[in-house]
Short mmCIF file of C-alpha atoms in Angstrom, two decimals:
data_model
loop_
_atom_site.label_atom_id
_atom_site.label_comp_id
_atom_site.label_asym_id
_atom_site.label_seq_id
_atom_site.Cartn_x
_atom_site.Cartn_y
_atom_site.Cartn_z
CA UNK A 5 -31.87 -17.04 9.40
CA UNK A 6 -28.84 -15.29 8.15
CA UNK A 7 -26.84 -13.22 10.39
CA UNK A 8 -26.01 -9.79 9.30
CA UNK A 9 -22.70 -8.84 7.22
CA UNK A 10 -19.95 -6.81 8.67
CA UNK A 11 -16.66 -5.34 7.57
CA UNK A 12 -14.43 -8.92 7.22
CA UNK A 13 -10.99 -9.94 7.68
CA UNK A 14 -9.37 -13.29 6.03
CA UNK A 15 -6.28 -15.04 7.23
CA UNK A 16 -3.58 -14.71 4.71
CA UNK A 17 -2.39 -17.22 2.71
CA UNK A 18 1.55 -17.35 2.11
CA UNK A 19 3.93 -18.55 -0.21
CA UNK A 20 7.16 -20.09 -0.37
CA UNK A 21 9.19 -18.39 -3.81
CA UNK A 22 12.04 -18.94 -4.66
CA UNK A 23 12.83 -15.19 -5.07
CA UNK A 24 10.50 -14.56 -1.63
CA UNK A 25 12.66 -12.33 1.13
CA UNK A 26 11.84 -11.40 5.00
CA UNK A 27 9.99 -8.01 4.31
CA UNK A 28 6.19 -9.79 4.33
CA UNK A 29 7.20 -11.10 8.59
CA UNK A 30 9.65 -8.06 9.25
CA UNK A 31 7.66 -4.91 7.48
CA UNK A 32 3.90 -6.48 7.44
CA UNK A 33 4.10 -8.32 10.34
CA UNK A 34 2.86 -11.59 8.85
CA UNK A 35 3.04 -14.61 11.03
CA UNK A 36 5.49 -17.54 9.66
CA UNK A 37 9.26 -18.60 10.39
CA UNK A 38 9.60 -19.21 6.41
CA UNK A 39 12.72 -17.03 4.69
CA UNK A 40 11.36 -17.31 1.90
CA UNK A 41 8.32 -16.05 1.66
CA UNK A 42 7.32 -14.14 -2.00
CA UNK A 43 3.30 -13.61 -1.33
CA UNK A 44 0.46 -12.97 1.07
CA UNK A 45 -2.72 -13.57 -0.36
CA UNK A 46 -4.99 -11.45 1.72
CA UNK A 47 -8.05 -12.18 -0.57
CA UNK A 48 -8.32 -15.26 -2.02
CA UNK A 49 -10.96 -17.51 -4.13
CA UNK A 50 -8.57 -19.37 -6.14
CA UNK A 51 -8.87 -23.06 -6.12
CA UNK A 52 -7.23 -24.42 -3.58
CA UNK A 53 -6.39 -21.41 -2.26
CA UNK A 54 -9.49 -20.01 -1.03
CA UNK A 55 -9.83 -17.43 1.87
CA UNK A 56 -10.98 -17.78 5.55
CA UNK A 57 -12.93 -15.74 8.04
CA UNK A 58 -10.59 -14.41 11.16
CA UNK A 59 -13.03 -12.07 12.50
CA UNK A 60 -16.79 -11.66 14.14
CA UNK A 61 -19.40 -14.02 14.05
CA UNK A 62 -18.88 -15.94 10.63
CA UNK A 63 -15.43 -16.96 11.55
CA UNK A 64 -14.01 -20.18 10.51
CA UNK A 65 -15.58 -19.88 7.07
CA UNK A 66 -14.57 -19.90 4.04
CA UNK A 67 -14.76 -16.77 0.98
CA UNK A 68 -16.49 -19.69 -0.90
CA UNK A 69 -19.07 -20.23 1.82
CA UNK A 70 -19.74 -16.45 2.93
CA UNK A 71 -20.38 -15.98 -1.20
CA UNK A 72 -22.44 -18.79 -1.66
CA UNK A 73 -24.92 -17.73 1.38
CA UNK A 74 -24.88 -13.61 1.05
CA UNK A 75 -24.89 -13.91 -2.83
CA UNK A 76 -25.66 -10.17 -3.95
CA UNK A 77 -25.78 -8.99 -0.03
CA UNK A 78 -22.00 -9.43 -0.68
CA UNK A 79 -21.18 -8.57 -4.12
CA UNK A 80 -23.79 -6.01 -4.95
CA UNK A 81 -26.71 -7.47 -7.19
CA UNK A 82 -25.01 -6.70 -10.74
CA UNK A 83 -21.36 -8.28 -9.70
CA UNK A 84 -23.33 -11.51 -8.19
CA UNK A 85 -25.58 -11.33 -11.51
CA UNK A 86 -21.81 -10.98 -13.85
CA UNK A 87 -19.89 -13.82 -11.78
CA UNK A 88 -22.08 -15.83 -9.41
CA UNK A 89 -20.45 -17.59 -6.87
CA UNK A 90 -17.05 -16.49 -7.80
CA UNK A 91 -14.97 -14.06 -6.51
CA UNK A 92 -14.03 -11.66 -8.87
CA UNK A 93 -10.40 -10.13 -7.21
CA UNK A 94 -7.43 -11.34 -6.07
CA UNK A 95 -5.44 -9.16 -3.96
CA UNK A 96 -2.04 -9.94 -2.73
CA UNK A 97 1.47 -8.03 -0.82
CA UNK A 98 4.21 -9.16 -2.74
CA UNK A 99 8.07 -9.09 -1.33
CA UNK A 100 10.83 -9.86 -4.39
CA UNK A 101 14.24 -10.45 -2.83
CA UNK A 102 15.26 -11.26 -6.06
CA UNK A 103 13.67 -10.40 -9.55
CA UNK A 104 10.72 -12.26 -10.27
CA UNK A 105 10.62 -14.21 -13.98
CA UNK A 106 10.25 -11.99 -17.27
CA UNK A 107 6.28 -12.61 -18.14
CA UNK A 108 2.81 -11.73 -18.82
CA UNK A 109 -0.70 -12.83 -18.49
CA UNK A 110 -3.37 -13.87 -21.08
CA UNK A 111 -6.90 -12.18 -21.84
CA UNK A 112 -10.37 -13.17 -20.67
CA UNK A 113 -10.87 -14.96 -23.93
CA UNK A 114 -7.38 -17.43 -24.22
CA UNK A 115 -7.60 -17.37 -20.39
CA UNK A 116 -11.36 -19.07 -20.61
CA UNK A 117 -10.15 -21.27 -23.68
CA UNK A 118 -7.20 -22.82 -22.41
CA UNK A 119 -7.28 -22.88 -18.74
CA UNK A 120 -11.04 -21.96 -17.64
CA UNK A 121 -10.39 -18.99 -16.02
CA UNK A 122 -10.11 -15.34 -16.18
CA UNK A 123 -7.43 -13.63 -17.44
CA UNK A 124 -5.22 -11.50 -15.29
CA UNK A 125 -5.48 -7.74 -15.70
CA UNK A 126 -3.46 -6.60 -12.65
CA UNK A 127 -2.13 -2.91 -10.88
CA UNK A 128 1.12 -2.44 -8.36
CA UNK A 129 1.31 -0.08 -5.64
CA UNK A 130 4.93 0.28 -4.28
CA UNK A 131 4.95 0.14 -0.71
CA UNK A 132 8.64 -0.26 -0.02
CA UNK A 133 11.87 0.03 -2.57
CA UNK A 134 15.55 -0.75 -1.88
CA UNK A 135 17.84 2.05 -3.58
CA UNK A 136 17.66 1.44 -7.26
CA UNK A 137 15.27 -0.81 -7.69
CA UNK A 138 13.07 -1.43 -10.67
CA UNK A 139 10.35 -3.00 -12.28
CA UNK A 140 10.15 -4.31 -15.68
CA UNK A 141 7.32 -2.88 -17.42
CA UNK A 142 6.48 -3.15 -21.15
CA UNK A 143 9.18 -2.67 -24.45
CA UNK A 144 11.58 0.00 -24.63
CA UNK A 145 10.98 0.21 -28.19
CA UNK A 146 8.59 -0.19 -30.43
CA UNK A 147 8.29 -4.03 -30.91
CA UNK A 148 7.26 -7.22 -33.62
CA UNK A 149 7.49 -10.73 -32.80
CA UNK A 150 10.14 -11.44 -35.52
CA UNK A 151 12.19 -8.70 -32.75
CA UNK A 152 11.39 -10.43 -29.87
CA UNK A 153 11.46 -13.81 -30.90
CA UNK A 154 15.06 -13.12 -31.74
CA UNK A 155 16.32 -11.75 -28.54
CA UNK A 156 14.66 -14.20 -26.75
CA UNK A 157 16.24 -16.75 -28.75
CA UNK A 158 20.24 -14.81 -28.50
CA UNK A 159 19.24 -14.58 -24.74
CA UNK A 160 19.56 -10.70 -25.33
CA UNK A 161 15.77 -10.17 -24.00
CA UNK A 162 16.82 -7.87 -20.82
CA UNK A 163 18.13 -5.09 -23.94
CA UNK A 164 14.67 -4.67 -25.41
CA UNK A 165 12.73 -4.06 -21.85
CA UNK A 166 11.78 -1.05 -20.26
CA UNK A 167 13.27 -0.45 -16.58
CA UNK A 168 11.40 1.57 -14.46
CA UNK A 169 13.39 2.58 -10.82
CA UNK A 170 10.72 2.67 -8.75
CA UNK A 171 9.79 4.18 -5.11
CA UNK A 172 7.05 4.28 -2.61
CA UNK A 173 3.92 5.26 -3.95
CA UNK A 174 4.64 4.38 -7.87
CA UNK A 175 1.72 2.84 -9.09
CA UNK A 176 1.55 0.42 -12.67
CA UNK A 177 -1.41 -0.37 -14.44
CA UNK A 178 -0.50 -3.75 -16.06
CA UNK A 179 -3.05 -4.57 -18.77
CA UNK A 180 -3.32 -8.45 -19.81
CA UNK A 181 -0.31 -9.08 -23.06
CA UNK A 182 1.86 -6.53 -21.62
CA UNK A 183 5.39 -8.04 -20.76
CA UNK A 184 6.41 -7.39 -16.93
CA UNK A 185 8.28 -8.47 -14.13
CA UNK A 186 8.93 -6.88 -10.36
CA UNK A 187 12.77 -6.28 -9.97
CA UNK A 188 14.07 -7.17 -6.27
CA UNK A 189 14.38 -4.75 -3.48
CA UNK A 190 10.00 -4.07 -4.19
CA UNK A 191 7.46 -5.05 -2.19
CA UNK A 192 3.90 -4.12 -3.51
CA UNK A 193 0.95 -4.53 -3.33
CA UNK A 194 -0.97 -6.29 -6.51
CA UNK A 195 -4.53 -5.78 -7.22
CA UNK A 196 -5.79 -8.23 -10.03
CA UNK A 197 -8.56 -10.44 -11.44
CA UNK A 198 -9.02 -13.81 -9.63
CA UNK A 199 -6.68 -15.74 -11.92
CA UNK A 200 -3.20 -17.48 -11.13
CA UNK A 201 -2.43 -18.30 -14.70
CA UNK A 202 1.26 -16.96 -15.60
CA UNK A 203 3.38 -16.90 -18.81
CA UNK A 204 6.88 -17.37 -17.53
CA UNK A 205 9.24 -16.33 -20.73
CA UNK A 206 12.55 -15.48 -19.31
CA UNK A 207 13.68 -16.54 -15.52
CA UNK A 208 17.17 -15.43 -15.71
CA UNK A 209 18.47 -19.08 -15.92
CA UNK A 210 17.86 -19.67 -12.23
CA UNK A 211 17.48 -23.32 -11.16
CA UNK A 212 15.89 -24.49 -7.59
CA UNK A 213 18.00 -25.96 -4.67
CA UNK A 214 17.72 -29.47 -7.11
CA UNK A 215 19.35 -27.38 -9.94
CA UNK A 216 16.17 -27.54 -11.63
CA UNK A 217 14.96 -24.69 -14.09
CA UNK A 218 11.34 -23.36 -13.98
CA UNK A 219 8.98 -24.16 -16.30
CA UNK A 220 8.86 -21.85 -19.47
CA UNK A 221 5.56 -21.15 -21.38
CA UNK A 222 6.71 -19.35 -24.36
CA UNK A 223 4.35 -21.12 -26.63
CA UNK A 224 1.35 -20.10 -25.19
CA UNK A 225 3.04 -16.19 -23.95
CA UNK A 226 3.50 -15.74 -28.13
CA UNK A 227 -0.13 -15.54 -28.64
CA UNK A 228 -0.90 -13.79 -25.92
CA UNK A 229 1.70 -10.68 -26.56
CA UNK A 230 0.13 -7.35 -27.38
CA UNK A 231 3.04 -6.02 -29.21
CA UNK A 232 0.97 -2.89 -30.28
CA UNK A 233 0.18 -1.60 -26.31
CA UNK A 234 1.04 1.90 -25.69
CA UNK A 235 3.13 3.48 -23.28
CA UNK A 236 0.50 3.87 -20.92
CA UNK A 237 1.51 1.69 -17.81
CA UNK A 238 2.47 4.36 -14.98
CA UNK A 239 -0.04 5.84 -13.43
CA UNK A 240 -0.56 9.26 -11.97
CA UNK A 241 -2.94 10.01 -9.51
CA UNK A 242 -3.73 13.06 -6.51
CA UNK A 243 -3.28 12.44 -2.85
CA UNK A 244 -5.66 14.92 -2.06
CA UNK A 245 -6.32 14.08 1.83
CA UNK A 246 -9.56 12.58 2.95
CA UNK A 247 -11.35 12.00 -0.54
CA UNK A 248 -10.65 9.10 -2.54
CA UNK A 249 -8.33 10.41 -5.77
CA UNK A 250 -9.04 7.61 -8.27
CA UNK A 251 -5.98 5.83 -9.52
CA UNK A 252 -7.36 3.32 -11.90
CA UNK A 253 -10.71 2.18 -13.37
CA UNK A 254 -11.09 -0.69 -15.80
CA UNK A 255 -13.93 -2.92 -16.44
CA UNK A 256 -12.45 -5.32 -13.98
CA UNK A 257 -11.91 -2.78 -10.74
CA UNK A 258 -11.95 0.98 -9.65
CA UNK A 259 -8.82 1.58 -7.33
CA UNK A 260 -8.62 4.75 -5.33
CA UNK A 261 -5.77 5.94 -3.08
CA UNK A 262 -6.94 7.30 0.38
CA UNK A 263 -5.09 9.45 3.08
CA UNK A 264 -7.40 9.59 5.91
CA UNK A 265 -6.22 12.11 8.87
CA UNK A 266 -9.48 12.79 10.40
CA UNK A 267 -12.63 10.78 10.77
CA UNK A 268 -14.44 10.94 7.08
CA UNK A 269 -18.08 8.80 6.08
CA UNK A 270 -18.64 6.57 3.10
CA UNK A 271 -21.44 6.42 1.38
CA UNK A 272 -21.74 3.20 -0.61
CA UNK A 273 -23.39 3.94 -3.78
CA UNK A 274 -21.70 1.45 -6.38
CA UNK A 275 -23.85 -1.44 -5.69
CA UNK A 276 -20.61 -3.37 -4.76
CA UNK A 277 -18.47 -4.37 -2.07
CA UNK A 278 -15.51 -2.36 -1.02
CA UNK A 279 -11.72 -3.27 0.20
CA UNK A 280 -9.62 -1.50 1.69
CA UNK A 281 -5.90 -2.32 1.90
CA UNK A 282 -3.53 -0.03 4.44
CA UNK A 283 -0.47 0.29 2.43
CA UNK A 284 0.59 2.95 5.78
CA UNK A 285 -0.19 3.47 9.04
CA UNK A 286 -3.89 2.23 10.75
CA UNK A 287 -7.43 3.18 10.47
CA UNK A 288 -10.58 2.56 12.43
CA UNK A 289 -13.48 1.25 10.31
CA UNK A 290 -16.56 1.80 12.13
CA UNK A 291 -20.00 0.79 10.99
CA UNK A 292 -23.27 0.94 13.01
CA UNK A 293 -23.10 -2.33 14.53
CA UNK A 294 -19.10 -3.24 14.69
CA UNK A 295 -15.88 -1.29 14.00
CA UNK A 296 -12.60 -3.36 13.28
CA UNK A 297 -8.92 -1.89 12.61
CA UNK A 298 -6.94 -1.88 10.37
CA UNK A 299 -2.95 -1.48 10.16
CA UNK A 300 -0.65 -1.98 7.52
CA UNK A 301 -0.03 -4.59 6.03
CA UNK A 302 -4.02 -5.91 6.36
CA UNK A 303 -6.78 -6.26 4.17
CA UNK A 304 -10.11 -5.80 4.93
CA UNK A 305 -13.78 -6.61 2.85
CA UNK A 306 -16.98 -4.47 3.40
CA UNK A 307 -20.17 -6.16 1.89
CA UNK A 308 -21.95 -4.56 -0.73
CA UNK A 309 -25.22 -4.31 1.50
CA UNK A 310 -23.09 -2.13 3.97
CA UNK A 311 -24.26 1.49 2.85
CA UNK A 312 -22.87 3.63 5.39
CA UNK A 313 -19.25 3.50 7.43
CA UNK A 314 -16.58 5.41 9.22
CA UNK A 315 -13.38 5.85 8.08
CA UNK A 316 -10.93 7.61 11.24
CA UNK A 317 -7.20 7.71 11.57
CA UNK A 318 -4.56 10.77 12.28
CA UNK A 319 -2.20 9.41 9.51
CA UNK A 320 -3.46 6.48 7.04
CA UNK A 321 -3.05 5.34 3.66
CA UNK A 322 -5.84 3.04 2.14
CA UNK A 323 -6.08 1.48 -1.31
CA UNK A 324 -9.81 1.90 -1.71
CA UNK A 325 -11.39 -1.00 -4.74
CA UNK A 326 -14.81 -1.46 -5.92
CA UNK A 327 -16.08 -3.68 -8.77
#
C-alpha cells in the first residue's frame, strides 16, 4: 500500500566548475569543503544525476523511484500523461566567480534528434550581484550569421553582445537559440527544462589547471541560433505581497514570485505539482498531515495530489513553479 505524499526535500547535488566561487557554502549554506563549486542542483532527474529524498517517510529514495510509484499523484494526471516517468524541470542555484562560456541551448526538436532529450528553455532570478556585474543576454544589434560567423571567427564576439548589469531581483527569460552567458559576481537561481545539453561557442580562451581548452560546439550552436528573437528577455513582474505576481509562463513552466509576511493558503487547482524555491528569508509550509521549512537557499516539491497548504513567514521570498 502506498504511503501518502507530502511536501519533499532532495539533497543537492553539486558541482565542481571551473568558474564555481564560495557563495553556494558561504551565502546558501550548502554543505562541501570544495572552492570551486559553480552549481547546486536542488531538483534533479538527469541521468546520472538524479535526486534523493532527505525528508519524511520516503527518504533514501530516489526522484526516479518516488515518480515511478506516485505517477500522476505526483505530477498531476496531464503532466504524467505528457512525460511519463520523467521529470519535466530542472532547477538549480548557480554561483559564477568568473563568467561562464558564451552559449545557448537547442529546441525540443534538434534537442530530441541529436541527443534524445529536451531542449533547454530556461529563466534566472538574481539572488546576489557583485557591483557591476552582468549577464550576457541576446545581440546588441540586429544580427545574420554571415555577422556572427565573422566576429566569432576575428575573436571580436564580446562587441556584438548585449550586457545587461544586473542586481537582486532581475529576472531573464532565456528562450532556447538565444545566445547567453552569466557574467561573474551573479549567483541565481535557474529554472529550466530537464536537459543538460549546452552549446559552448566562446569560453574566453580559458584552459583548465592541464592548460587544456573546453570543448567548443559551434557546429551544432549554428543551427540552433535564432538570429530573428526579439528583445524580449527581461522580465518585469509585481511584488505585490502575499499573492503570487506571475513572472513567466511558457508551455514548459509558470513561475511566480511570492513575498509571504503573514500566513496565506494555497489552493492547488493546476492539476500539477508545485515548487517552491526561497530565494530570501524562511517560510513554514504546513499541510494537514506535516509542515516542513524552508530557508534560503532550499528547494522544496509539493505533489500534485496535495490540494490544500499553508504558506507562513514574517519576511519571505518564494519562487512559486507549476507545470
Amino acid at each position: 500500500m502506498k504511503q501518502k505524499l507530502y511536501p519533499i526535500k532532495f539533497k543537492p547535488i553539486l558541482k565542481d566548475k571551473i568558474w564555481g566561487g564560495e557563495k553556494l557554502s558561504k551565502l546558501l549554506s550548502k554543505d562541501t569543503t570544495l572552492t570551486n563549486v559553480g552549481e547546486s542542483w536542488e531538483i534533479s532527474d538527469v541521468e546520472g544525476d538524479t535526486s534523493v529524498i532527505t525528508n519524511g517517510h520516503l527518504k533514501g529514495q530516489s526522484l526516479k523511484e518516488l515518480l515511478e510509484t506516485y505517477k500522476g499523484e505526483l505530477l498531476g494526471a496531464y503532466n504524467y500523461k505528457t512525460f511519463g516517468n520523467k521529470f519535466p524541470l530542472l532547477i538549480k542555484f548557480i554561483d559564477a566567480k568568473e563568467d561562464l562560456s558564451i552559449q545557448l541551448h537547442p529546441n525540443d526538436e534538434l534537442a530530441a534528434k541529436r541527443h534524445n532529450s529536451f531542449g533547454k528553455t530556461e529563466m534566472w532570478y538574481v539572488m546576489q550581484a557583485d557591483d557591476d556585474a552582468n549577464l550576457i543576454v541576446g545581440f546588441n544589434q540586429d544580427m545574420t550569421p554571415e555577422t556572427y560567423l565573422k566576429h566569432l571567427e576575428d575573436k571580436t564576439l564580446t562587441q556584438i553582445l548585449n550586457f545587461d548589469k544586473v542586481k537582486t531581483g532581475d529576472t531573464y527569460f532565456i528562450e532556447v537559440g538565444r545566445v547567453h552567458a552569466i557574467g561573474a559576481g551573479v549567483l541565481l537561481a535557474e529554472i529550466q527544462q530537464t536537459s543538460d545539453i549546452t552549446y559552448r561557442v566562446y569560453d574566453w580562451d580559458r584552459v583548465d589547471d592541464q592548460g587544456n581548452e573546453r570543448e567548443l560546439h559551434n557546429d551544432l550552436a549554428l543551427d540552433a541560433f535564432n538570429f530573428e528573437m526579439e528583445d524580449n528577455f527581461r522580465v518585469d513582474y509585481d511584488t505585490d505581497k502575499n499573492t503570487s505576481n506571475k513572472m513567466v509562463a511558457c508551455p514548459y513552466f509558470t513561475t511566480s514570485f511570492l513575498h509571504v509576511t503573514e500566513s496565506i493558503l494555497k489552493l492547488n487547482t493546476k492539476d500539477s505539482f508545485f515548487i517552491y524555491i526561497c530565494v530570501e528569508g524562511e517560510a513554514l509550509i504546513v499541510t494537514e498531515y506535516t509542515s516542513e521549512l524552508i530557508k534560503q537557499g532550499e528547494t522544496i516539491l509539493i505533489p500534485a495530489e496535495i490540494e490544500t497548504y499553508k504558506i507562513t513567514s514574517t519576511n519571505a521570498k518564494l519562487l512559486e513553479v507549476y507545470v
